[in-house]
């Protein structure tokens, strides 16, 4: 049986709940904002709660050791900031890993245009940046302008890589993630496992599908084209793909949706035909989008590790490694286990809306 890995990301909201205060108060304390008055007792309570929960690698809770960057600034260039939370999470991971060493992170959005990147670099150099993190919002191979080769500071690539691999780079391990999602369903006895893939020109979709196929092969389950349906990452595509899958003569008992938005559409399609999740249909998502906590039941999913990737990038900058051939570093996508999966054929209990009586079903 495959071991299921569960990981819960500690957030400021978790710290606030433990400390008995607001998230805004936690932010003030952990960012060491001194012009807002917080009582010593409350400040101590927040720091102790954060420490006990393990929040933030490099906050006032745990002093860092980034001697090569201490007191300096670091540039963070990204093609898109506003479309998804991944860039913000990566920046937050970099900030958490460096704030105790008084590192300032300067962020520029360039839309992937070389002329914007050159202007951003000029501003960063003028500001005295001691390192640069270059991020692509989609995991992919990038071709960087020659100016990046001539920079007088270390460069680390986040969520992307170059063919020459002259810079350290870090990406999510999407193959392992797809394998883990599928293996978790196999471990619960499912054999008719479908997957709804994203746009197949994207590396994330290709790799998650490769992981799905790998898990099936390891379990001795034959790959079935009918159980693989294309989507485009949207709730509507997840809804339409699920309708197709449930219309099969032998429909799946579990579906691995390759992002949480498609899983949301999957939930809607299942509800329309009277299916109960997870007892009639188990569903796993991917990304650990905020919406995964608001679906009912809450969605089991995999977390994209952009915070960890941001922290790793900062550590690489501090090392000031030489420009040579670097193997791309891959970070595991941890599984966040919630309530949208169940063992195949398991009896379940539901609460009747009005009477409140509990009835067993098989």
C-alpha positions as a Python dict, from the first residue, in 0.01 Angstrom:
ca = {
    (1, 'X'): (0, 0, 0),
    (2, 'X'): (132, 344, -85),
    (3, 'X'): (195, 572, 211),
    (4, 'X'): (-9, 891, 203),
    (5, 'X'): (182, 1206, 282),
    (6, 'X'): (-5, 1488, 451),
    (7, 'X'): (129, 1841, 495),
    (8, 'X'): (-51, 2149, 619),
    (9, 'X'): (101, 2486, 541),
    (10, 'X'): (109, 2711, 846),
    (11, 'X'): (-43, 3050, 768),
    (12, 'X'): (-73, 3382, 950),
    (13, 'X'): (-437, 3290, 1014),
    (14, 'X'): (-320, 2979, 1203),
    (15, 'X'): (-85, 3194, 1412),
    (16, 'X'): (-364, 3445, 1479),
    (17, 'X'): (-600, 3169, 1595),
    (18, 'X'): (-336, 3023, 1829),
    (19, 'X'): (-247, 3365, 1970),
    (20, 'X'): (-609, 3477, 2005),
    (21, 'X'): (-572, 3790, 1794),
    (22, 'X'): (-634, 3919, 1441),
    (23, 'X'): (-427, 3832, 1134),
    (24, 'X'): (-342, 4204, 1104),
    (25, 'X'): (-186, 4196, 1451),
    (26, 'X'): (22, 3891, 1356),
    (27, 'X'): (146, 4075, 1046),
    (28, 'X'): (246, 4379, 1251),
    (29, 'X'): (442, 4166, 1501),
    (30, 'X'): (614, 3936, 1253),
    (31, 'X'): (709, 4223, 1024),
    (32, 'X'): (855, 4404, 1327),
    (33, 'X'): (653, 4720, 1262),
    (34, 'X'): (739, 4950, 1552),
    (35, 'X'): (521, 5255, 1488),
    (36, 'X'): (204, 5058, 1574),
    (37, 'X'): (173, 4995, 1948),
    (38, 'X'): (135, 4629, 2044),
    (39, 'X'): (151, 4531, 2412),
    (40, 'X'): (460, 4329, 2513),
    (41, 'X'): (236, 4045, 2632),
    (42, 'X'): (52, 4021, 2298),
    (43, 'X'): (376, 4051, 2101),
    (44, 'X'): (526, 3767, 2306),
    (45, 'X'): (212, 3556, 2257),
    (46, 'X'): (226, 3600, 1879),
    (47, 'X'): (595, 3511, 1858),
    (48, 'X'): (551, 3207, 2079),
    (49, 'X'): (253, 3087, 1874),
    (50, 'X'): (444, 3136, 1551),
    (51, 'X'): (745, 2953, 1690),
    (52, 'X'): (543, 2656, 1817),
    (53, 'X'): (360, 2623, 1484),
    (54, 'X'): (681, 2653, 1281),
    (55, 'X'): (573, 2960, 1086),
    (56, 'X'): (840, 3139, 884),
    (57, 'X'): (1197, 3020, 839),
    (58, 'X'): (1358, 3356, 870),
    (59, 'X'): (1127, 3567, 1086),
    (60, 'X'): (1216, 3725, 1423),
    (61, 'X'): (1137, 3378, 1561),
    (62, 'X'): (1439, 3214, 1401),
    (63, 'X'): (1742, 3419, 1313),
    (64, 'X'): (1893, 3347, 975),
    (65, 'X'): (2251, 3326, 863),
    (66, 'X'): (2258, 3481, 516),
    (67, 'X'): (2584, 3661, 577),
    (68, 'X'): (2643, 3721, 206),
    (69, 'X'): (2315, 3913, 173),
    (70, 'X'): (2279, 4074, 516),
    (71, 'X'): (2158, 4434, 493),
    (72, 'X'): (2142, 4430, 113),
    (73, 'X'): (1865, 4422, -146),
    (74, 'X'): (1768, 4144, -387),
    (75, 'X'): (1584, 4180, -716),
    (76, 'X'): (1283, 3964, -801),
    (77, 'X'): (1175, 3974, -1167),
    (78, 'X'): (855, 3791, -1266),
    (79, 'X'): (655, 3794, -1589),
    (80, 'X'): (311, 3807, -1419),
    (81, 'X'): (206, 3897, -1066),
    (82, 'X'): (-171, 3927, -1078),
    (83, 'X'): (-305, 3620, -1260),
    (84, 'X'): (-236, 3355, -993),
    (85, 'X'): (-105, 3345, -632),
    (86, 'X'): (214, 3152, -721),
    (87, 'X'): (436, 3459, -765),
    (88, 'X'): (314, 3613, -439),
    (89, 'X'): (379, 3284, -257),
    (90, 'X'): (732, 3263, -400),
    (91, 'X'): (804, 3623, -297),
    (92, 'X'): (667, 3551, 51),
    (93, 'X'): (891, 3244, 80),
    (94, 'X'): (1194, 3454, -16),
    (95, 'X'): (1093, 3724, 231),
    (96, 'X'): (1042, 3480, 519),
    (97, 'X'): (1383, 3325, 450),
    (98, 'X'): (1563, 3660, 457),
    (99, 'X'): (1382, 3914, 675),
    (100, 'X'): (1592, 3848, 989),
    (101, 'X'): (1902, 3939, 786),
    (102, 'X'): (1753, 4276, 688),
    (103, 'X'): (1728, 4186, 318),
    (104, 'X'): (1501, 4407, 106),
    (105, 'X'): (1328, 4241, -191),
    (106, 'X'): (1256, 4465, -490),
    (107, 'X'): (991, 4324, -726),
    (108, 'X'): (939, 4403, -1095),
    (109, 'X'): (673, 4267, -1331),
    (110, 'X'): (793, 4255, -1693),
    (111, 'X'): (533, 4050, -1886),
    (112, 'X'): (826, 3850, -2018),
    (113, 'X'): (937, 4133, -2250),
    (114, 'X'): (1311, 4170, -2298),
    (115, 'X'): (1300, 4551, -2307),
    (116, 'X'): (1111, 4560, -1975),
    (117, 'X'): (1357, 4314, -1825),
    (118, 'X'): (1654, 4528, -1928),
    (119, 'X'): (1495, 4839, -1772),
    (120, 'X'): (1419, 4649, -1452),
    (121, 'X'): (1777, 4523, -1435),
    (122, 'X'): (1913, 4875, -1480),
    (123, 'X'): (1701, 4997, -1187),
    (124, 'X'): (1807, 4703, -970),
    (125, 'X'): (2174, 4763, -1043),
    (126, 'X'): (2132, 5131, -960),
    (127, 'X'): (1970, 5028, -630),
    (128, 'X'): (2274, 4811, -550),
    (129, 'X'): (2104, 4470, -571),
    (130, 'X'): (2330, 4187, -459),
    (131, 'X'): (2135, 3909, -629),
    (132, 'X'): (1848, 3837, -868),
    (133, 'X'): (1563, 3585, -868),
    (134, 'X'): (1403, 3543, -1210),
    (135, 'X'): (1060, 3376, -1211),
    (136, 'X'): (820, 3253, -1478),
    (137, 'X'): (458, 3210, -1372),
    (138, 'X'): (434, 2889, -1581),
    (139, 'X'): (694, 2616, -1541),
    (140, 'X'): (893, 2624, -1862),
    (141, 'X'): (1226, 2655, -2038),
    (142, 'X'): (1321, 3019, -2092),
    (143, 'X'): (1565, 3198, -2322),
    (144, 'X'): (1721, 3486, -2132),
    (145, 'X'): (1862, 3801, -2286),
    (146, 'X'): (2242, 3807, -2301),
    (147, 'X'): (2245, 4085, -2040),
    (148, 'X'): (2169, 3826, -1768),
    (149, 'X'): (2499, 3650, -1844),
    (150, 'X'): (2696, 3968, -1779),
    (151, 'X'): (2539, 4073, -1448),
    (152, 'X'): (2783, 4139, -1161),
    (153, 'X'): (2562, 3944, -919),
    (154, 'X'): (2434, 3586, -879),
    (155, 'X'): (2113, 3486, -1061),
    (156, 'X'): (1871, 3209, -963),
    (157, 'X'): (1580, 3090, -1179),
    (158, 'X'): (1251, 3006, -1009),
    (159, 'X'): (984, 2792, -1180),
    (160, 'X'): (1189, 2796, -1500),
    (161, 'X'): (1524, 2688, -1641),
    (162, 'X'): (1748, 2745, -1943),
    (163, 'X'): (1876, 2490, -2192),
    (164, 'X'): (2236, 2572, -2102),
    (165, 'X'): (2162, 2544, -1726),
    (166, 'X'): (2422, 2808, -1640),
    (167, 'X'): (2209, 2936, -1351),
    (168, 'X'): (2080, 2746, -1047),
    (169, 'X'): (1708, 2675, -1102),
    (170, 'X'): (1420, 2532, -904),
    (171, 'X'): (1085, 2390, -1020),
    (172, 'X'): (802, 2182, -867),
    (173, 'X'): (835, 1805, -905),
    (174, 'X'): (515, 1770, -1107),
    (175, 'X'): (577, 1407, -1214),
    (176, 'X'): (605, 1306, -850),
    (177, 'X'): (293, 1510, -773),
    (178, 'X'): (84, 1337, -1039),
    (179, 'X'): (212, 1000, -923),
    (180, 'X'): (135, 1081, -559),
    (181, 'X'): (-220, 1198, -634),
    (182, 'X'): (-299, 883, -833),
    (183, 'X'): (-124, 648, -590),
    (184, 'X'): (-332, 787, -303),
    (185, 'X'): (-647, 679, -485),
    (186, 'X'): (-502, 338, -572),
    (187, 'X'): (-417, 292, -203),
    (188, 'X'): (-788, 331, -125),
    (189, 'X'): (-882, 47, -358),
    (190, 'X'): (-976, 244, -670),
    (191, 'X'): (-894, 93, -1007),
    (192, 'X'): (-1111, 296, -1245),
    (193, 'X'): (-923, 623, -1195),
    (194, 'X'): (-974, 902, -1445),
    (195, 'X'): (-776, 1222, -1486),
    (196, 'X'): (-872, 1562, -1624),
    (197, 'X'): (-559, 1721, -1771),
    (198, 'X'): (-479, 2084, -1833),
    (199, 'X'): (-364, 2238, -2161),
    (200, 'X'): (-120, 1982, -2298),
    (201, 'X'): (132, 2235, -2432),
    (202, 'X'): (219, 2320, -2070),
    (203, 'X'): (491, 2126, -1892),
    (204, 'X'): (283, 2102, -1575),
    (205, 'X'): (6, 1918, -1762),
    (206, 'X'): (253, 1686, -1937),
    (207, 'X'): (436, 1601, -1616),
    (208, 'X'): (124, 1547, -1403),
    (209, 'X'): (-7, 1310, -1670),
    (210, 'X'): (329, 1127, -1675),
    (211, 'X'): (301, 1083, -1298),
    (212, 'X'): (-54, 951, -1333),
    (213, 'X'): (62, 693, -1586),
    (214, 'X'): (359, 600, -1370),
    (215, 'X'): (138, 528, -1067),
    (216, 'X'): (-97, 312, -1275),
    (217, 'X'): (194, 112, -1418),
    (218, 'X'): (346, 57, -1074),
    (219, 'X'): (12, -81, -952),
    (220, 'X'): (-35, -304, -1258),
    (221, 'X'): (-339, -107, -1379),
    (222, 'X'): (-375, -75, -1756),
    (223, 'X'): (-381, 278, -1896),
    (224, 'X'): (-717, 357, -2059),
    (225, 'X'): (-746, 649, -2303),
    (226, 'X'): (-1117, 678, -2226),
    (227, 'X'): (-1033, 781, -1869),
    (228, 'X'): (-812, 1073, -1977),
    (229, 'X'): (-1006, 1385, -2075),
    (230, 'X'): (-861, 1724, -2167),
    (231, 'X'): (-952, 2044, -1987),
    (232, 'X'): (-805, 2395, -1984),
    (233, 'X'): (-767, 2458, -1608),
    (234, 'X'): (-1112, 2626, -1577),
    (235, 'X'): (-1415, 2511, -1371),
    (236, 'X'): (-1622, 2487, -1691),
    (237, 'X'): (-1374, 2247, -1852),
    (238, 'X'): (-1371, 2036, -1535),
    (239, 'X'): (-1750, 2023, -1540),
    (240, 'X'): (-1767, 1921, -1905),
    (241, 'X'): (-1491, 1661, -1870),
    (242, 'X'): (-1663, 1504, -1567),
    (243, 'X'): (-1992, 1480, -1758),
    (244, 'X'): (-1810, 1284, -2030),
    (245, 'X'): (-1646, 1054, -1779),
    (246, 'X'): (-1966, 981, -1587),
    (247, 'X'): (-2145, 900, -1916),
    (248, 'X'): (-1906, 609, -1988),
    (249, 'X'): (-2044, 255, -1974),
    (250, 'X'): (-1792, 188, -1698),
    (251, 'X'): (-1747, 527, -1530),
    (252, 'X'): (-1459, 598, -1293),
    (253, 'X'): (-1487, 566, -917),
    (254, 'X'): (-1221, 835, -870),
    (255, 'X'): (-1100, 1138, -1064),
    (256, 'X'): (-764, 1313, -1038),
    (257, 'X'): (-831, 1672, -1150),
    (258, 'X'): (-503, 1837, -1240),
    (259, 'X'): (-595, 2165, -1077),
    (260, 'X'): (-845, 2275, -812),
    (261, 'X'): (-1054, 2490, -1044),
    (262, 'X'): (-1131, 2189, -1266),
    (263, 'X'): (-1210, 1995, -946),
    (264, 'X'): (-1470, 2259, -861),
    (265, 'X'): (-1640, 2192, -1196),
    (266, 'X'): (-1613, 1819, -1125),
    (267, 'X'): (-1800, 1866, -796),
    (268, 'X'): (-2083, 2047, -977),
    (269, 'X'): (-2119, 1778, -1245),
    (270, 'X'): (-2123, 1500, -985),
    (271, 'X'): (-2389, 1678, -778),
    (272, 'X'): (-2613, 1724, -1084),
    (273, 'X'): (-2636, 1347, -1133),
    (274, 'X'): (-2694, 1283, -764),
    (275, 'X'): (-2349, 1151, -677),
    (276, 'X'): (-2204, 1195, -329),
    (277, 'X'): (-1839, 1296, -296),
    (278, 'X'): (-1646, 1104, -170),
    (279, 'X'): (-1866, 798, -125),
    (280, 'X'): (-1983, 764, -485),
    (281, 'X'): (-1684, 942, -637),
    (282, 'X'): (-1345, 1030, -490),
    (283, 'X'): (-1180, 1349, -618),
    (284, 'X'): (-824, 1480, -584),
    (285, 'X'): (-721, 1826, -704),
    (286, 'X'): (-389, 2005, -745),
    (287, 'X'): (-248, 2351, -646),
    (288, 'X'): (-407, 2390, -299),
    (289, 'X'): (-596, 2692, -425),
    (290, 'X'): (-791, 2887, -162),
    (291, 'X'): (-1116, 2750, -309),
    (292, 'X'): (-1017, 2395, -208),
    (293, 'X'): (-1102, 2480, 153),
    (294, 'X'): (-1444, 2618, 58),
    (295, 'X'): (-1571, 2322, -142),
    (296, 'X'): (-1793, 2078, 43),
    (297, 'X'): (-1650, 1836, 124),
    (298, 'X'): (-1315, 2013, 141),
    (299, 'X'): (-1086, 1907, -141),
    (300, 'X'): (-787, 1676, -102),
    (301, 'X'): (-517, 1831, -318),
    (302, 'X'): (-145, 1886, -367),
    (303, 'X'): (32, 2205, -268),
    (304, 'X'): (251, 2386, -518),
    (305, 'X'): (574, 2451, -322),
    (306, 'X'): (639, 2811, -433),
    (307, 'X'): (711, 2933, -80),
    (308, 'X'): (978, 2665, -38),
    (309, 'X'): (1113, 2749, -384),
    (310, 'X'): (1142, 3117, -290),
    (311, 'X'): (1334, 3026, 26),
    (312, 'X'): (1563, 2791, -173),
    (313, 'X'): (1636, 3068, -423),
    (314, 'X'): (1740, 3307, -145),
    (315, 'X'): (1974, 3042, -2),
    (316, 'X'): (2134, 2994, -344),
    (317, 'X'): (2191, 3369, -381),
    (318, 'X'): (2361, 3377, -42),
    (319, 'X'): (2598, 3103, -153),
    (320, 'X'): (2698, 3308, -459),
    (321, 'X'): (2764, 2995, -663),
    (322, 'X'): (2972, 3018, -978),
    (323, 'X'): (2807, 3018, -1319),
    (324, 'X'): (2850, 2669, -1454),
    (325, 'X'): (2628, 2375, -1540),
    (326, 'X'): (2358, 2330, -1274),
    (327, 'X'): (2108, 2051, -1246),
    (328, 'X'): (1751, 2179, -1198),
    (329, 'X'): (1643, 2137, -837),
    (330, 'X'): (1295, 1986, -794),
    (331, 'X'): (1078, 2042, -487),
    (332, 'X'): (811, 1792, -385),
    (333, 'X'): (445, 1891, -405),
    (334, 'X'): (310, 1784, -66),
    (335, 'X'): (-31, 1623, -39),
    (336, 'X'): (-293, 1807, 165),
    (337, 'X'): (-542, 1545, 275),
    (338, 'X'): (-897, 1663, 337),
    (339, 'X'): (-1235, 1496, 289),
    (340, 'X'): (-1297, 1443, -85),
    (341, 'X'): (-1164, 1086, -106),
    (342, 'X'): (-1274, 760, 58),
    (343, 'X'): (-1192, 389, 26),
    (344, 'X'): (-1380, 220, -255),
    (345, 'X'): (-1712, 75, -141),
    (346, 'X'): (-1689, 214, 213),
    (347, 'X'): (-2028, 255, 387),
    (348, 'X'): (-2102, 613, 476),
    (349, 'X'): (-2316, 818, 707),
    (350, 'X'): (-2516, 1126, 624),
    (351, 'X'): (-2713, 1366, 841),
    (352, 'X'): (-3073, 1425, 733),
    (353, 'X'): (-3131, 1799, 688),
    (354, 'X'): (-3435, 1837, 917),
    (355, 'X'): (-3465, 1546, 1159),
    (356, 'X'): (-3091, 1521, 1216),
    (357, 'X'): (-3107, 1141, 1240),
    (358, 'X'): (-2798, 955, 1120),
    (359, 'X'): (-2854, 670, 876),
    (360, 'X'): (-2605, 412, 751),
    (361, 'X'): (-2582, 361, 374),
    (362, 'X'): (-2403, 97, 173),
}
